Amino acid sequence: MSPDLAFILTLALRMAITAAFVVSASVITERSGPVIGALVATLPISAGPSYVFLALDHDAAFIAEGALASLPINAATIWLALTYVVLAQRRNALVSCGGAVTVWIALAVLMRTVQWSLAGGLIANAVTFAICLPLLRRFRHVRMPLITRRWYDIPLRASLVATLVATVVTLSRWVGPDISGVIALFPVVFTSMMLILHPRIGGRPTAAVIANGGWGLIGFGIAIAVLHVAAPPFGSAVALSLALATCVSWNLGLWWNGRRNLAVDRHSGMVR
């Protein structure tokens, strides 16, 4: 088998595996409401596989440098979320999602002009979340309407994710870790949810899912920092496992805290 054919077949397999994973997660999101849906959406179900495939082709130093480039991009994603949430209250899916993606691209390009350190990336995330989370709070609680699936939903989602994986894996052969890290963090899960859910259930319920994802993105940013720090001394496999464990543990903590607060609220209501 020629090297080019082997690359094409391997790339096709990677695209199929990742698309199946993301589509499955997005279906769970639709059926579980905005809070649980947001926790699922902020798991590394698109960036994670992209980094795994990068690790198969590159060494730990490449992965660490890519993660460092990804860290400030996580801050751009929360601005994408805020832009969409505000626009979706009155605008259609194309305008809302297009405006959000434009903001993300502009911020990503701007962030590429800065030589980021780990401390700088963490500070950028901290400042961004301190600004955006309070602004997102009032959009988080909306009743999720019944969803009717359309024939093109799954193919559309699968194609979005597969395109991202193909872009990251292919470009990483030429562009280096910095741009690979930026591309790997393109918010394909958020954008696919915007494009698919908005026309079916409306802008406000879809915006509620995205708004609830703000706290989950904090854990995602911490996981990226863990990946950057752990990759050189422990290797890519261990670092990716630690990053995944960090992200999952953070979201489980958010879920548990939400359940506890709900139980407290119900108890207080019964007492009154």
Coordinates of C-alpha atoms in Angstrom, one line a residue:
M1 CA 0.0 0.0 0.0
S2 CA 1.4 3.4 -0.9
P3 CA 2.0 6.0 1.8
D4 CA -0.6 8.3 0.3
L5 CA -3.3 5.6 0.2
A6 CA -2.5 4.6 3.8
F7 CA -2.8 8.2 4.9
I8 CA -6.2 8.6 3.2
L9 CA -7.6 5.4 4.7
T10 CA -6.3 6.2 8.1
L11 CA -7.8 9.7 7.9
A12 CA -11.1 8.4 6.8
L13 CA -11.2 6.0 9.8
R14 CA -10.3 8.9 12.1
M15 CA -13.1 11.0 10.7
A16 CA -15.7 8.3 11.0
I17 CA -14.7 7.4 14.6
T18 CA -14.8 11.0 15.8
A19 CA -18.0 11.9 13.9
A20 CA -19.8 8.9 15.5
F21 CA -18.6 9.9 18.9
V22 CA -19.7 13.5 18.6
V23 CA -23.1 12.7 17.0
S24 CA -23.8 10.3 19.8
A25 CA -23.0 12.9 22.4
S26 CA -25.1 15.5 20.7
V27 CA -28.1 13.2 20.7
I28 CA -27.7 12.7 24.4
T29 CA -27.6 16.5 24.7
E30 CA -30.9 17.0 22.9
R31 CA -32.7 14.5 25.2
S32 CA -31.4 15.7 28.5
G33 CA -32.2 19.4 28.7
P34 CA -30.0 22.5 28.7
V35 CA -28.0 21.9 31.9
I36 CA -27.0 18.3 31.3
G37 CA -26.7 19.0 27.6
A38 CA -24.2 21.8 28.2
L39 CA -22.1 19.5 30.4
V40 CA -22.0 17.0 27.7
A41 CA -21.2 19.6 25.0
T42 CA -18.3 20.9 27.0
L43 CA -16.6 17.6 27.3
P44 CA -13.6 17.2 24.8
I45 CA -15.7 15.3 22.3
S46 CA -14.2 17.1 19.3
A47 CA -10.9 18.6 20.5
G48 CA -10.1 15.4 22.4
P49 CA -10.1 13.1 19.4
S50 CA -8.3 15.7 17.4
Y51 CA -5.5 15.8 19.9
V52 CA -5.4 12.0 20.1
F53 CA -4.9 11.8 16.4
L54 CA -2.2 14.6 16.5
A55 CA -0.4 12.5 19.2
L56 CA -0.3 9.6 16.9
D57 CA 1.6 11.6 14.4
H58 CA 3.7 13.9 16.6
D59 CA 5.8 13.8 19.7
A60 CA 4.9 15.1 23.2
A61 CA 6.7 18.4 22.7
F62 CA 4.4 19.1 19.7
I63 CA 1.3 18.3 21.8
A64 CA 2.5 20.5 24.7
E65 CA 3.1 23.4 22.4
G66 CA -0.3 22.9 20.7
A67 CA -2.1 22.9 24.0
L68 CA -0.4 26.1 25.0
A69 CA -1.7 27.7 21.8
S70 CA -5.2 26.2 22.5
L71 CA -5.4 27.7 26.0
P72 CA -6.2 31.3 25.0
I73 CA -8.5 30.1 22.3
N74 CA -10.7 28.6 25.0
A75 CA -11.3 32.2 26.1
A76 CA -12.4 33.0 22.6
T77 CA -15.0 30.3 22.7
I78 CA -16.8 31.8 25.7
W79 CA -17.0 35.1 23.7
L80 CA -18.5 33.0 20.8
A81 CA -21.1 31.6 23.3
L82 CA -22.0 35.1 24.6
T83 CA -22.3 36.5 21.1
Y84 CA -24.6 33.7 20.0
V85 CA -26.7 33.8 23.2
V86 CA -27.4 37.5 22.8
L87 CA -28.1 37.4 19.1
A88 CA -30.3 34.2 19.3
Q89 CA -32.8 36.0 21.4
R90 CA -34.1 37.9 18.3
R91 CA -32.1 36.7 15.3
N92 CA -32.3 33.5 13.1
A93 CA -29.8 30.7 13.3
L94 CA -27.6 31.9 10.3
V95 CA -27.2 35.4 11.7
S96 CA -26.7 34.3 15.3
C97 CA -24.2 31.5 14.5
G98 CA -22.5 33.5 11.8
G99 CA -22.0 36.4 14.1
A100 CA -20.6 34.2 16.9
V101 CA -18.2 32.4 14.6
T102 CA -17.0 35.8 13.2
V103 CA -16.2 36.9 16.7
W104 CA -14.3 33.7 17.4
I105 CA -12.3 33.9 14.2
A106 CA -11.4 37.6 14.9
L107 CA -10.3 36.8 18.5
A108 CA -8.3 33.7 17.3
V109 CA -6.5 35.8 14.8
L110 CA -5.8 38.5 17.4
M111 CA -4.6 35.9 19.9
R112 CA -2.2 34.5 17.3
T113 CA -0.3 37.8 17.4
V114 CA 0.7 37.3 21.1
Q115 CA 3.4 35.0 22.4
W116 CA 1.5 33.2 25.1
S117 CA 2.9 31.7 28.3
L118 CA 1.0 29.3 30.5
A119 CA 0.4 32.1 33.1
G120 CA -0.8 34.5 30.4
G121 CA -3.2 31.9 29.0
L122 CA -4.7 31.2 32.4
I123 CA -5.0 34.9 33.2
A124 CA -6.8 35.5 29.8
N125 CA -9.2 32.7 30.6
A126 CA -9.8 34.0 34.2
V127 CA -10.5 37.6 33.1
T128 CA -12.8 36.4 30.2
F129 CA -14.9 34.1 32.4
A130 CA -15.2 36.7 35.1
I131 CA -16.7 39.0 32.5
C132 CA -18.9 36.6 30.5
L133 CA -20.3 34.2 33.1
P134 CA -22.4 36.9 34.9
L135 CA -23.7 38.2 31.5
L136 CA -24.7 34.6 30.6
R137 CA -26.5 33.9 33.8
R138 CA -29.9 35.3 33.0
F139 CA -30.2 33.3 29.7
R140 CA -29.6 29.9 31.3
H141 CA -33.1 28.8 32.4
V142 CA -35.4 28.1 29.5
R143 CA -37.8 25.1 29.2
M144 CA -36.6 22.7 26.5
P145 CA -39.4 22.0 24.0
L146 CA -40.0 18.6 22.3
I147 CA -37.5 18.0 19.5
T148 CA -38.4 16.4 16.2
R149 CA -35.5 14.9 14.4
R150 CA -35.0 15.6 10.7
W151 CA -33.4 13.3 8.1
Y152 CA -30.3 15.5 7.6
D153 CA -29.5 16.1 11.3
I154 CA -27.0 13.3 11.8
P155 CA -25.3 13.6 8.4
L156 CA -24.9 17.4 9.0
R157 CA -23.4 16.8 12.4
A158 CA -21.1 14.0 11.2
S159 CA -19.9 16.1 8.3
L160 CA -19.0 19.1 10.5
V161 CA -17.0 17.0 12.9
A162 CA -15.3 14.9 10.2
T163 CA -14.3 18.1 8.4
L164 CA -12.7 19.4 11.5
V165 CA -10.7 16.2 12.1
A166 CA -9.6 16.1 8.5
T167 CA -8.5 19.7 8.6
V168 CA -6.5 19.3 11.8
V169 CA -4.8 16.1 10.9
T170 CA -4.0 17.2 7.3
L171 CA -2.8 20.7 8.1
S172 CA -0.8 19.6 11.1
R173 CA 1.6 17.9 8.7
W174 CA 2.6 21.4 7.4
V175 CA 1.5 24.2 9.8
G176 CA 3.1 23.2 13.1
P177 CA 1.8 22.9 16.6
D178 CA 0.6 26.5 17.1
I179 CA -2.0 26.6 14.3
S180 CA -2.9 22.9 14.9
G181 CA -3.8 23.9 18.5
V182 CA -6.0 26.7 17.3
I183 CA -7.8 24.6 14.7
A184 CA -8.3 21.7 17.2
L185 CA -10.3 24.1 19.5
F186 CA -12.7 25.3 16.9
P187 CA -16.0 24.9 18.7
V188 CA -17.5 22.4 16.3
V189 CA -19.9 21.0 19.0
F190 CA -21.3 24.4 19.9
T191 CA -21.7 25.5 16.3
S192 CA -23.3 22.3 15.2
M193 CA -25.8 22.6 18.1
M194 CA -26.5 26.2 17.1
L195 CA -27.2 25.3 13.4
I196 CA -29.3 22.2 14.2
L197 CA -31.2 23.1 17.3
H198 CA -32.0 26.8 16.6
P199 CA -34.3 26.2 13.6
R200 CA -36.1 23.4 15.4
I201 CA -36.6 24.5 18.9
G202 CA -36.0 28.3 18.6
G203 CA -33.2 30.6 19.6
R204 CA -33.9 31.0 23.3
P205 CA -33.8 27.3 24.2
T206 CA -30.7 26.7 22.1
A207 CA -29.1 29.8 23.7
A208 CA -29.9 28.3 27.1
V209 CA -27.8 25.2 26.3
I210 CA -24.9 27.3 25.1
A211 CA -25.2 29.7 28.1
N212 CA -25.1 26.7 30.5
G213 CA -21.9 25.6 28.9
G214 CA -19.9 28.5 30.4
W215 CA -19.0 26.8 33.6
G216 CA -18.0 23.6 31.7
L217 CA -15.6 25.6 29.5
I218 CA -13.7 26.5 32.7
G219 CA -12.9 22.9 33.3
F220 CA -12.0 22.5 29.6
G221 CA -9.5 25.3 30.0
I222 CA -8.0 23.7 33.0
A223 CA -7.7 20.4 31.1
I224 CA -5.8 22.1 28.3
A225 CA -3.4 23.5 30.9
V226 CA -2.9 20.0 32.4
L227 CA -2.2 18.7 28.9
H228 CA 0.4 21.3 28.3
V229 CA 2.2 20.7 31.7
A230 CA 2.0 16.9 31.7
A231 CA 2.9 16.1 28.1
P232 CA 6.7 16.7 28.3
P233 CA 7.5 14.8 31.5
F234 CA 4.9 12.0 31.1
G235 CA 4.3 11.6 27.4
S236 CA 1.2 12.3 25.3
A237 CA -0.8 9.2 26.3
V238 CA -0.6 10.0 30.0
A239 CA -1.1 13.7 29.5
L240 CA -4.2 13.2 27.4
S241 CA -5.6 10.8 30.0
L242 CA -5.0 13.3 32.8
A243 CA -6.6 16.1 30.7
L244 CA -9.7 13.9 30.0
A245 CA -10.0 13.0 33.7
T246 CA -9.7 16.7 34.6
C247 CA -12.5 17.7 32.3
V248 CA -14.8 14.8 33.3
S249 CA -14.2 15.3 37.0
W250 CA -15.0 19.0 36.7
N251 CA -18.3 18.4 34.8
L252 CA -19.3 15.7 37.3
G253 CA -18.6 18.2 40.1
L254 CA -20.9 20.7 38.3
W255 CA -23.6 18.1 37.9
W256 CA -23.3 17.0 41.6
N257 CA -23.4 20.7 42.8
G258 CA -26.5 21.3 40.6
R259 CA -28.2 18.3 42.0
R260 CA -27.4 19.3 45.6
N261 CA -28.7 22.9 45.0
L262 CA -31.9 21.5 43.5
A263 CA -32.4 19.2 46.5
V264 CA -31.8 22.2 48.9
D265 CA -34.3 24.3 47.0
R266 CA -36.9 21.6 47.1
H267 CA -36.4 21.0 50.8
S268 CA -36.6 24.8 51.5
G269 CA -39.9 24.9 49.5
M270 CA -41.4 22.0 51.6
V271 CA -40.4 23.7 54.8
R272 CA -42.1 26.9 53.8

